Structure formats: structure tokens, C-alpha cells
Amino acid sequence: MMPAADSWRQPDRRFVVTGAARPRDVRDLMGRPFFPLGKTPRVIPVDYEARHASVTVSAPDGSGMATIWDADVLLWLTGQIVDALNHDLWVSRHVRFTPWRLFQDLGWATGANEYRRLHGALGRLAATTVATNIRNGADWREKPFTWISDVRISREDGVALTLADWLMEAACDRSRVLSVDPAYFRLGGGLERWLYRLARRHAGRQKEGWCFDLADLHARSGSLTRRRDFAAKIRAIALARTVPGYTFRVISGGKLGVLCAAPTSQSTGTVDNDVKPVVGPAAHHIVGPLADSSSDHWRKTAQPIGFEGGIGLLTYITYIITYYVGDSGLSDTFPTAPVRREKEAREAVADRMVGVP
């Protein structure tokens, strides 16, 4: 029997990740400035408004907001939740997993740099404060959340954390999630990653593709670069053809031009959950001012956005490196884990499931 849709709300349950799963993205997050596109953590808050969507993002402690690379952790956890639901298993927003499992599914190596990367990503995801009117109603400003909370890291149990209700609700509604091409995680540019997610959501596998006004895309991305520089980068990406599954071309229109995205047969993995058009034929599938479908604008503010109530600091029981190397600390060189260690890690995961609700 399939679990109830709201079964994840049971507070006494913990979802333990034990197997591989295809990462998935939440449609509400795709094509909006929820995550900065640079690898350097950004401290300037995002304040984005559109006709139907508003997003504010900040990092009150000054450590920088979670980046689009940090979001890989959320995509992986969303995929794990969807996969469990597809197999009629119970899930919970209280999650426990081993770094090794995440590294395997996302194609990361298993060296010290990857543990540092995960360590930093968890810290920024826990420190980033988000408020949005998407699925939050008129009083959305009084409903800020952090992507994750209650983060605990230990050698015995790996990583334990709690996902935001807002994210969990979307993950459990499988009409709101889309699978991600495995090649996405190998993209080296933040703007390339953002363009893939945008095209994946709007163009999907539709033969006619989708078109976007470049001025509108600049607002949607939250980029700090000038609009003309942003448009130049978009044109370079379109010419380079580095985004998996889609081809891009810039045509005339508006002040900066129009970007058209069309699916190709070069996707490195199957893509499901095809999307349906959300802009009528009269607009010729152009998203932005040219279709009169948005009055989007993006503003940067000088001071961090404040909310009532403090944000709990991320606390660590044991530094994440000890999960891999034990209590001996981090050496200058960190070789890739041999196959034997991977087998031991899998067995350790099974052992830790004993007695877990």
C-alpha cells in the first residue's frame, strides 16, 4: 500500500538513505534566483519580484549564501525521496546518509576535497535564509526557512539533517519534480547549470522548444553582472554547445535579444516528467516582457534582509573528515578509496540500519 502523501510529517521517523537514486530537481526552484551562480559565496542578498513569484535570499551570518553547486545536495536528496516514494516506502524530512553514497550518485571522487566541499555546502545550506510567495501565500514574508537544519555529522552515523517543510512538500508531490541529466553535474559554469535547469523546466522534451527574453533572464538569474555582459555570456554558451540535452540560439528581439532553447537527442540519460507549455501559443513561447508575461525585476540591497527569530548555527559533533579517515586526522595527501573500502562502507550502512525507525 502506498504511504499517505503527508506521512513524512510524522516527527518520530527518520529516512535513512541506503541505495542509489537518480537526482531530481524541484520545478519551483528552476529558473529563479534561489542560488547564486558563482563559486565564491555571495553575501549581497537577493530580492527578486515578478508578477507571480517573489524570492528573497540572504545569509545573515555573512558566510555567504548556498551556491548552485551546493544545491547538488538538495537535488540528490530530492531524488532519494522520490525514489523511495516510487517504491512505496515511507519517507521523512529527517534524513540520514553517508557521504560515500552521495559521492557515488553525483559522480564525485572520494578524496579530502570532496569532504571539504560537502562540509562547506552543508554549512551554507543551513545558514541561507529563504522567503518566497511560491506555495506560501500572501504572508510569505513571515515564513522564512533555511534549506536544511539540525545538521549533525559523526563518524558512526554519517550526516543527519532535517529538510525544510517547503522543500519536502515539493519533493513528495511528484508532479513538481523533474529528473536531471547526469551530465549536468559535470558542468563547470554556474550560468551553464542555471540555463540547463531553466530549459529543463520550460522546454522539457518539446520539439518546438521554448524562448526567453534575455533581459528577463538577467532578472531571473539574479546575476550581479551588467545585462550586456550577461547577454554576451549567454551567446558564448549557445555557441559552445556545452549544455547537455539542449541547443541554444540567440535571435533578435527586445533590447538584448531572445534566447531559444530546443531539446536534442544528445542527452546522456533518460528524461521523464515532460512539461507542458505554461505560456499560450499567442506568445510564441517567449517568456519575458516580449510576451507580456512578466514584470520581473531584480534588486540588490545594501543591508541583509532581516527576519524575526534567529537562525541556528550549524554545529558539528565530529569534523566530516573523520568519517572517512577515523580519528587520525587529515593528511597532506588523500588517495582515492580502494574498492575494498567501498565495500566496507556499504556494509557499514547496512549495519547502521539496525534499530533505526
GROMACS .gro file of N, CA and C in nm, residues 143-284:
model
  426
  143LYS      N    1   0.727   3.369   0.669
  143LYS     CA    2   0.756   3.225   0.666
  143LYS      C    3   0.895   3.196   0.609
  144PRO      N    4   0.998   3.259   0.663
  144PRO     CA    5   1.134   3.229   0.612
  144PRO      C    6   1.177   3.090   0.655
  145PHE      N    7   1.268   3.030   0.581
  145PHE     CA    8   1.318   2.898   0.615
  145PHE      C    9   1.462   2.885   0.567
  146THR      N   10   1.532   2.789   0.622
  146THR     CA   11   1.663   2.752   0.572
  146THR      C   12   1.649   2.618   0.501
  147TRP      N   13   1.737   2.594   0.404
  147TRP     CA   14   1.723   2.471   0.325
  147TRP      C   15   1.732   2.347   0.413
  148ILE      N   16   1.825   2.346   0.506
  148ILE     CA   17   1.840   2.234   0.598
  148ILE      C   18   1.861   2.289   0.739
  149SER      N   19   1.838   2.206   0.838
  149SER     CA   20   1.859   2.245   0.976
  149SER      C   21   1.896   2.121   1.057
  150ASP      N   22   1.932   2.143   1.184
  150ASP     CA   23   1.965   2.032   1.275
  150ASP      C   24   2.070   1.938   1.214
  151VAL      N   25   2.173   1.997   1.158
  151VAL     CA   26   2.277   1.916   1.093
  151VAL      C   27   2.369   1.857   1.199
  152ARG      N   28   2.391   1.728   1.189
  152ARG     CA   29   2.483   1.658   1.278
  152ARG      C   30   2.570   1.565   1.195
  153ILE      N   31   2.698   1.565   1.223
  153ILE     CA   32   2.792   1.483   1.150
  153ILE      C   33   2.871   1.400   1.250
  154SER      N   34   2.875   1.271   1.228
  154SER     CA   35   2.951   1.185   1.317
  154SER      C   36   3.011   1.070   1.237
  155ARG      N   37   3.114   1.014   1.292
  155ARG     CA   38   3.179   0.901   1.225
  155ARG      C   39   3.087   0.781   1.222
  156GLU      N   40   3.008   0.762   1.325
  156GLU     CA   41   2.924   0.643   1.334
  156GLU      C   42   2.803   0.649   1.240
  157ASP      N   43   2.741   0.765   1.229
  157ASP     CA   44   2.616   0.775   1.156
  157ASP      C   45   2.623   0.856   1.028
  158GLY      N   46   2.738   0.913   0.997
  158GLY     CA   47   2.747   0.995   0.877
  158GLY      C   48   2.683   1.130   0.898
  159VAL      N   49   2.596   1.171   0.807
  159VAL     CA   50   2.531   1.302   0.812
  159VAL      C   51   2.383   1.284   0.845
  160ALA      N   52   2.335   1.359   0.941
  160ALA     CA   53   2.192   1.363   0.973
  160ALA      C   54   2.148   1.508   0.963
  161LEU      N   55   2.034   1.532   0.900
  161LEU     CA   56   1.983   1.668   0.884
  161LEU      C   57   1.832   1.665   0.867
  162THR      N   58   1.773   1.784   0.871
  162THR     CA   59   1.630   1.799   0.851
  162THR      C   60   1.605   1.895   0.736
  163LEU      N   61   1.526   1.851   0.640
  163LEU     CA   62   1.492   1.935   0.525
  163LEU      C   63   1.379   2.031   0.559
  164ALA      N   64   1.378   2.146   0.493
  164ALA     CA   65   1.271   2.243   0.513
  164ALA      C   66   1.138   2.184   0.468
  165ASP      N   67   1.030   2.216   0.540
  165ASP     CA   68   0.897   2.169   0.502
  165ASP      C   69   0.863   2.209   0.359
  166TRP      N   70   0.900   2.331   0.322
  166TRP     CA   71   0.868   2.382   0.187
  166TRP      C   72   0.929   2.293   0.080
  167LEU      N   73   1.054   2.253   0.100
  167LEU     CA   74   1.121   2.167   0.004
  167LEU      C   75   1.064   2.026   0.007
  168MET      N   76   1.035   1.977   0.125
  168MET     CA   77   0.983   1.841   0.139
  168MET      C   78   0.846   1.826   0.075
  169GLU      N   79   0.762   1.926   0.089
  169GLU     CA   80   0.631   1.922   0.026
  169GLU      C   81   0.642   1.909  -0.125
  170ALA      N   82   0.736   1.983  -0.183
  170ALA     CA   83   0.755   1.977  -0.328
  170ALA      C   84   0.811   1.841  -0.370
  171ALA      N   85   0.906   1.788  -0.294
  171ALA     CA   86   0.967   1.659  -0.328
  171ALA      C   87   0.865   1.546  -0.322
  172CYS      N   88   0.770   1.555  -0.230
  172CYS     CA   89   0.670   1.449  -0.215
  172CYS      C   90   0.555   1.462  -0.314
  173ASP      N   91   0.547   1.574  -0.383
  173ASP     CA   92   0.450   1.591  -0.491
  173ASP      C   93   0.524   1.565  -0.621
  174ARG      N   94   0.516   1.443  -0.671
  174ARG     CA   95   0.600   1.404  -0.783
  174ARG      C   96   0.567   1.477  -0.913
  175SER      N   97   0.458   1.551  -0.916
  175SER     CA   98   0.431   1.635  -1.033
  175SER      C   99   0.516   1.760  -1.032
  176ARG      N  100   0.583   1.787  -0.921
  176ARG     CA  101   0.664   1.907  -0.907
  176ARG      C  102   0.813   1.880  -0.926
  177VAL      N  103   0.851   1.757  -0.956
  177VAL     CA  104   0.993   1.725  -0.968
  177VAL      C  105   1.026   1.676  -1.109
  178LEU      N  106   1.148   1.699  -1.150
  178LEU     CA  107   1.196   1.658  -1.282
  178LEU      C  108   1.331   1.590  -1.267
  179SER      N  109   1.354   1.487  -1.344
  179SER     CA  110   1.482   1.419  -1.341
  179SER      C  111   1.589   1.509  -1.404
  180VAL      N  112   1.714   1.481  -1.371
  180VAL     CA  113   1.826   1.565  -1.413
  180VAL      C  114   1.924   1.482  -1.495
  181ASP      N  115   1.967   1.535  -1.607
  181ASP     CA  116   2.068   1.469  -1.689
  181ASP      C  117   2.195   1.452  -1.607
  182PRO      N  118   2.255   1.332  -1.604
  182PRO     CA  119   2.378   1.313  -1.526
  182PRO      C  120   2.491   1.408  -1.566
  183ALA      N  121   2.492   1.451  -1.693
  183ALA     CA  122   2.597   1.542  -1.739
  183ALA      C  123   2.586   1.680  -1.675
  184TYR      N  124   2.470   1.711  -1.619
  184TYR     CA  125   2.454   1.841  -1.552
  184TYR      C  126   2.557   1.860  -1.443
  185PHE      N  127   2.587   1.754  -1.369
  185PHE     CA  128   2.678   1.765  -1.255
  185PHE      C  129   2.824   1.778  -1.298
  186ARG      N  130   2.849   1.766  -1.427
  186ARG     CA  131   2.985   1.787  -1.477
  186ARG      C  132   3.004   1.925  -1.539
  187LEU      N  133   2.898   2.005  -1.543
  187LEU     CA  134   2.909   2.139  -1.597
  187LEU      C  135   2.992   2.227  -1.504
  188GLY      N  136   3.088   2.299  -1.562
  188GLY     CA  137   3.179   2.378  -1.480
  188GLY      C  138   3.136   2.520  -1.455
  189GLY      N  139   3.036   2.570  -1.529
  189GLY     CA  140   2.993   2.708  -1.512
  189GLY      C  141   2.858   2.719  -1.445
  190GLY      N  142   2.844   2.813  -1.354
  190GLY     CA  143   2.717   2.831  -1.285
  190GLY      C  144   2.606   2.874  -1.380
  191LEU      N  145   2.638   2.960  -1.477
  191LEU     CA  146   2.536   3.005  -1.572
  191LEU      C  147   2.493   2.890  -1.663
  192GLU      N  148   2.586   2.804  -1.700
  192GLU     CA  149   2.550   2.686  -1.779
  192GLU      C  150   2.454   2.596  -1.701
  193ARG      N  151   2.483   2.576  -1.575
  193ARG     CA  152   2.395   2.495  -1.491
  193ARG      C  153   2.256   2.557  -1.482
  194TRP      N  154   2.253   2.687  -1.463
  194TRP     CA  155   2.124   2.755  -1.450
  194TRP      C  156   2.045   2.746  -1.580
  195LEU      N  157   2.113   2.760  -1.694
  195LEU     CA  158   2.044   2.751  -1.823
  195LEU      C  159   1.988   2.611  -1.845
  196TYR      N  160   2.062   2.508  -1.803
  196TYR     CA  161   2.009   2.373  -1.818
  196TYR      C  162   1.880   2.358  -1.738
  197ARG      N  163   1.881   2.403  -1.614
  197ARG     CA  164   1.763   2.389  -1.529
  197ARG      C  165   1.646   2.468  -1.586
  198LEU      N  166   1.674   2.587  -1.639
  198LEU     CA  167   1.569   2.668  -1.700
  198LEU      C  168   1.508   2.597  -1.820
  199ALA      N  169   1.596   2.546  -1.910
  199ALA     CA  170   1.547   2.476  -2.029
  199ALA      C  171   1.477   2.346  -1.992
  200ARG      N  172   1.529   2.278  -1.893
  200ARG     CA  173   1.467   2.150  -1.850
  200ARG      C  174   1.324   2.173  -1.803
  201ARG      N  175   1.303   2.283  -1.733
  201ARG     CA  176   1.169   2.310  -1.681
  201ARG      C  177   1.073   2.356  -1.791
  202HIS      N  178   1.116   2.451  -1.875
  202HIS     CA  179   1.024   2.512  -1.970
  202HIS      C  180   1.019   2.438  -2.104
  203ALA      N  181   1.135   2.399  -2.155
  203ALA     CA  182   1.136   2.333  -2.285
  203ALA      C  183   1.113   2.183  -2.273
  204GLY      N  184   1.167   2.122  -2.166
  204GLY     CA  185   1.149   1.979  -2.148
  204GLY      C  186   1.195   1.902  -2.271
  205ARG      N  187   1.108   1.815  -2.321
  205ARG     CA  188   1.137   1.741  -2.445
  205ARG      C  189   1.044   1.784  -2.557
  206GLN      N  190   0.992   1.905  -2.548
  206GLN     CA  191   0.902   1.955  -2.652
  206GLN      C  192   0.981   1.989  -2.778
  207LYS      N  193   0.937   1.941  -2.891
  207LYS     CA  194   1.009   1.962  -3.016
  207LYS      C  195   1.021   2.109  -3.050
  208GLU      N  196   0.917   2.187  -3.017
  208GLU     CA  197   0.921   2.329  -3.051
  208GLU      C  198   1.009   2.410  -2.957
  209GLY      N  199   1.048   2.350  -2.846
  209GLY     CA  200   1.136   2.419  -2.754
  209GLY      C  201   1.069   2.535  -2.683
  210TRP      N  202   1.150   2.634  -2.643
  210TRP     CA  203   1.098   2.749  -2.568
  210TRP      C  204   1.190   2.867  -2.592
  211CYS      N  205   1.136   2.989  -2.580
  211CYS     CA  206   1.217   3.109  -2.600
  211CYS      C  207   1.205   3.201  -2.479
  212PHE      N  208   1.314   3.273  -2.451
  212PHE     CA  209   1.321   3.359  -2.333
  212PHE      C  210   1.382   3.494  -2.372
  213ASP      N  211   1.320   3.599  -2.324
  213ASP     CA  212   1.378   3.731  -2.342
  213ASP      C  213   1.502   3.743  -2.255
  214LEU      N  214   1.614   3.787  -2.311
  214LEU     CA  215   1.740   3.791  -2.237
  214LEU      C  216   1.736   3.889  -2.121
  215ALA      N  217   1.665   4.000  -2.137
  215ALA     CA  218   1.652   4.094  -2.025
  215ALA      C  219   1.578   4.028  -1.909
  216ASP      N  220   1.477   3.949  -1.941
  216ASP     CA  221   1.404   3.877  -1.838
  216ASP      C  222   1.493   3.772  -1.772
  217LEU      N  223   1.575   3.704  -1.852
  217LEU     CA  224   1.664   3.603  -1.796
  217LEU      C  225   1.765   3.665  -1.700
  218HIS      N  226   1.812   3.783  -1.730
  218HIS     CA  227   1.906   3.850  -1.640
  218HIS      C  228   1.841   3.871  -1.504
  219ALA      N  229   1.715   3.912  -1.501
  219ALA     CA  230   1.645   3.931  -1.375
  219ALA      C  231   1.623   3.798  -1.305
  220ARG      N  232   1.584   3.696  -1.381
  220ARG     CA  233   1.557   3.565  -1.322
  220ARG      C  234   1.681   3.502  -1.260
  221SER      N  235   1.796   3.529  -1.318
  221SER     CA  236   1.919   3.464  -1.272
  221SER      C  237   1.973   3.526  -1.144
  222GLY      N  238   1.939   3.653  -1.118
  222GLY     CA  239   1.996   3.721  -1.003
  222GLY      C  240   2.142   3.758  -1.021
  223SER      N  241   2.190   3.755  -1.144
  223SER     CA  242   2.331   3.781  -1.171
  223SER      C  243   2.368   3.925  -1.135
  224LEU      N  244   2.489   3.943  -1.082
  224LEU     CA  245   2.540   4.074  -1.048
  224LEU      C  246   2.612   4.142  -1.165
  225THR      N  247   2.631   4.069  -1.275
  225THR     CA  248   2.697   4.126  -1.392
  225THR      C  249   2.603   4.220  -1.467
  226ARG      N  250   2.660   4.310  -1.545
  226ARG     CA  251   2.578   4.400  -1.626
  226ARG      C  252   2.498   4.319  -1.728
  227ARG      N  253   2.385   4.374  -1.768
  227ARG     CA  254   2.297   4.299  -1.859
  227ARG      C  255   2.365   4.267  -1.992
  228ARG      N  256   2.441   4.361  -2.046
  228ARG     CA  257   2.508   4.334  -2.173
  228ARG      C  258   2.616   4.227  -2.158
  229ASP      N  259   2.686   4.229  -2.046
  229ASP     CA  260   2.786   4.125  -2.022
  229ASP      C  261   2.718   3.990  -2.003
  230PHE      N  262   2.606   3.991  -1.935
  230PHE     CA  263   2.528   3.869  -1.916
  230PHE      C  264   2.485   3.813  -2.051
  231ALA      N  265   2.434   3.900  -2.138
  231ALA     CA  266   2.390   3.855  -2.271
  231ALA      C  267   2.507   3.799  -2.351
  232ALA      N  268   2.625   3.861  -2.338
  232ALA     CA  269   2.742   3.812  -2.410
  232ALA      C  270   2.780   3.671  -2.362
  233LYS      N  271   2.770   3.647  -2.232
  233LYS     CA  272   2.799   3.514  -2.179
  233LYS      C  273   2.700   3.411  -2.230
  234ILE      N  274   2.574   3.450  -2.237
  234ILE     CA  275   2.471   3.360  -2.290
  234ILE      C  276   2.502   3.323  -2.434
  235ARG      N  277   2.541   3.421  -2.514
  235ARG     CA  278   2.574   3.394  -2.655
  235ARG      C  279   2.694   3.299  -2.666
  236ALA      N  280   2.792   3.318  -2.579
  236ALA     CA  281   2.910   3.230  -2.581
  236ALA      C  282   2.872   3.087  -2.547
  237ILE      N  283   2.785   3.070  -2.450
  237ILE     CA  284   2.740   2.935  -2.412
  237ILE      C  285   2.662   2.872  -2.526
  238ALA      N  286   2.578   2.952  -2.592
  238ALA     CA  287   2.500   2.900  -2.704
  238ALA      C  288   2.590   2.851  -2.817
  239LEU      N  289   2.698   2.924  -2.843
  239LEU     CA  290   2.792   2.884  -2.948
  239LEU      C  291   2.874   2.763  -2.908
  240ALA      N  292   2.908   2.754  -2.780
  240ALA     CA  293   2.992   2.643  -2.733
  240ALA      C  294   2.917   2.511  -2.726
  241ARG      N  295   2.784   2.515  -2.715
  241ARG     CA  296   2.701   2.394  -2.710
  241ARG      C  297   2.746   2.299  -2.598
  242THR      N  298   2.763   2.355  -2.481
  242THR     CA  299   2.811   2.275  -2.367
  242THR      C  300   2.699   2.227  -2.276
  243VAL      N  301   2.578   2.277  -2.293
  243VAL     CA  302   2.467   2.239  -2.206
  243VAL      C  303   2.407   2.108  -2.258
  244PRO      N  304   2.404   2.003  -2.177
  244PRO     CA  305   2.356   1.872  -2.224
  244PRO      C  306   2.207   1.872  -2.252
  245GLY      N  307   2.170   1.805  -2.363
  245GLY     CA  308   2.029   1.785  -2.391
  245GLY      C  309   1.960   1.898  -2.465
  246TYR      N  310   2.026   2.014  -2.479
  246TYR     CA  311   1.960   2.128  -2.540
  246TYR      C  312   2.056   2.206  -2.629
  247THR      N  313   2.002   2.264  -2.734
  247THR     CA  314   2.077   2.359  -2.815
  247THR      C  315   2.014   2.497  -2.794
  248PHE      N  316   2.099   2.599  -2.792
  248PHE     CA  317   2.054   2.735  -2.771
  248PHE      C  318   2.096   2.821  -2.890
  249ARG      N  319   2.012   2.917  -2.922
  249ARG     CA  320   2.049   3.017  -3.021
  249ARG      C  321   1.984   3.149  -2.982
  250VAL      N  322   2.054   3.258  -3.011
  250VAL     CA  323   2.004   3.391  -2.978
  250VAL      C  324   1.956   3.456  -3.107
  251ILE      N  325   1.832   3.505  -3.105
  251ILE     CA  326   1.775   3.573  -3.219
  251ILE      C  327   1.741   3.716  -3.180
  252SER      N  328   1.712   3.799  -3.278
  252SER     CA  329   1.682   3.938  -3.250
  252SER      C  330   1.546   3.951  -3.182
  253GLY      N  331   1.535   4.057  -3.104
  253GLY     CA  332   1.411   4.081  -3.032
  253GLY      C  333   1.440   4.149  -2.900
  254GLY      N  334   1.357   4.243  -2.859
  254GLY     CA  335   1.379   4.312  -2.734
  254GLY      C  336   1.505   4.397  -2.740
  255LYS      N  337   1.557   4.432  -2.624
  255LYS     CA  338   1.677   4.515  -2.617
  255LYS      C  339   1.804   4.431  -2.630
  256LEU      N  340   1.801   4.309  -2.575
  256LEU     CA  341   1.921   4.226  -2.573
  256LEU      C  342   1.912   4.105  -2.665
  257GLY      N  343   1.794   4.074  -2.711
  257GLY     CA  344   1.775   3.955  -2.792
  257GLY      C  345   1.689   3.853  -2.722
  258VAL      N  346   1.664   3.744  -2.790
  258VAL     CA  347   1.581   3.635  -2.738
  258VAL      C  348   1.659   3.505  -2.747
  259LEU      N  349   1.660   3.430  -2.638
  259LEU     CA  350   1.728   3.300  -2.635
  259LEU      C  351   1.626   3.190  -2.660
  260CYS      N  352   1.653   3.106  -2.759
  260CYS     CA  353   1.565   2.993  -2.790
  260CYS      C  354   1.636   2.863  -2.751
  261ALA      N  355   1.566   2.779  -2.679
  261ALA     CA  356   1.619   2.651  -2.634
  261ALA      C  357   1.536   2.539  -2.695
  262ALA      N  358   1.603   2.439  -2.751
  262ALA     CA  359   1.534   2.326  -2.811
  262ALA      C  360   1.604   2.197  -2.767
  263PRO      N  361   1.526   2.093  -2.736
  263PRO     CA  362   1.587   1.966  -2.693
  263PRO      C  363   1.659   1.897  -2.807
  264THR      N  364   1.761   1.821  -2.774
  264THR     CA  365   1.834   1.742  -2.872
  264THR      C  366   1.830   1.596  -2.830
  265SER      N  367   1.890   1.511  -2.910
  265SER     CA  368   1.899   1.369  -2.878
  265SER      C  369   2.031   1.337  -2.811
  266GLN      N  370   2.103   1.441  -2.765
  266GLN     CA  371   2.235   1.420  -2.709
  266GLN      C  372   2.235   1.410  -2.558
  267SER      N  373   2.117   1.397  -2.498
  267SER     CA  374   2.110   1.382  -2.353
  267SER      C  375   2.184   1.256  -2.311
  268THR      N  376   2.255   1.263  -2.199
  268THR     CA  377   2.333   1.148  -2.153
  268THR      C  378   2.251   1.054  -2.065
  269GLY      N  379   2.125   1.084  -2.046
  269GLY     CA  380   2.040   0.999  -1.963
  269GLY      C  381   1.895   1.021  -1.999
  270THR      N  382   1.808   0.927  -1.961
  270THR     CA  383   1.667   0.943  -1.991
  270THR      C  384   1.611   1.059  -1.911
  271VAL      N  385   1.514   1.126  -1.968
  271VAL     CA  386   1.450   1.240  -1.904
  271VAL      C  387   1.300   1.214  -1.901
  272ASP      N  388   1.242   1.221  -1.783
  272ASP     CA  389   1.099   1.195  -1.772
  272ASP      C  390   1.028   1.321  -1.726
  273ASN      N  391   0.900   1.305  -1.695
  273ASN     CA  392   0.819   1.418  -1.648
  273ASN      C  393   0.822   1.534  -1.748
  274ASP      N  394   0.786   1.507  -1.872
  274ASP     CA  395   0.784   1.614  -1.972
  274ASP      C  396   0.690   1.725  -1.926
  275VAL      N  397   0.728   1.848  -1.951
  275VAL     CA  398   0.648   1.960  -1.906
  275VAL      C  399   0.555   2.005  -2.016
  276LYS      N  400   0.447   2.071  -1.976
  276LYS     CA  401   0.352   2.125  -2.071
  276LYS      C  402   0.370   2.276  -2.078
  277PRO      N  403   0.338   2.336  -2.192
  277PRO     CA  404   0.355   2.481  -2.205
  277PRO      C  405   0.277   2.556  -2.098
  278VAL      N  406   0.337   2.662  -2.045
  278VAL     CA  407   0.270   2.746  -1.947
  278VAL      C  408   0.243   2.885  -2.004
  279VAL      N  409   0.284   2.910  -2.128
  279VAL     CA  410   0.254   3.034  -2.198
  279VAL      C  411   0.180   3.000  -2.326
  280GLY      N  412   0.073   3.070  -2.353
  280GLY     CA  413  -0.013   3.037  -2.465
  280GLY      C  414   0.055   3.051  -2.600
  281PRO      N  415   0.001   2.987  -2.704
  281PRO     CA  416   0.059   2.993  -2.838
  281PRO      C  417   0.072   3.135  -2.891
  282ALA      N  418  -0.017   3.225  -2.849
  282ALA     CA  419  -0.011   3.361  -2.900
  282ALA      C  420   0.118   3.431  -2.862
  283ALA      N  421   0.179   3.386  -2.756
  283ALA     CA  422   0.305   3.446  -2.711
  283ALA      C  423   0.425   3.380  -2.777
  284HIS      N  424   0.401   3.278  -2.861
  284HIS     CA  425   0.509   3.207  -2.930
  284HIS      C  426   0.612   3.153  -2.832
   0.00000   0.00000   0.00000
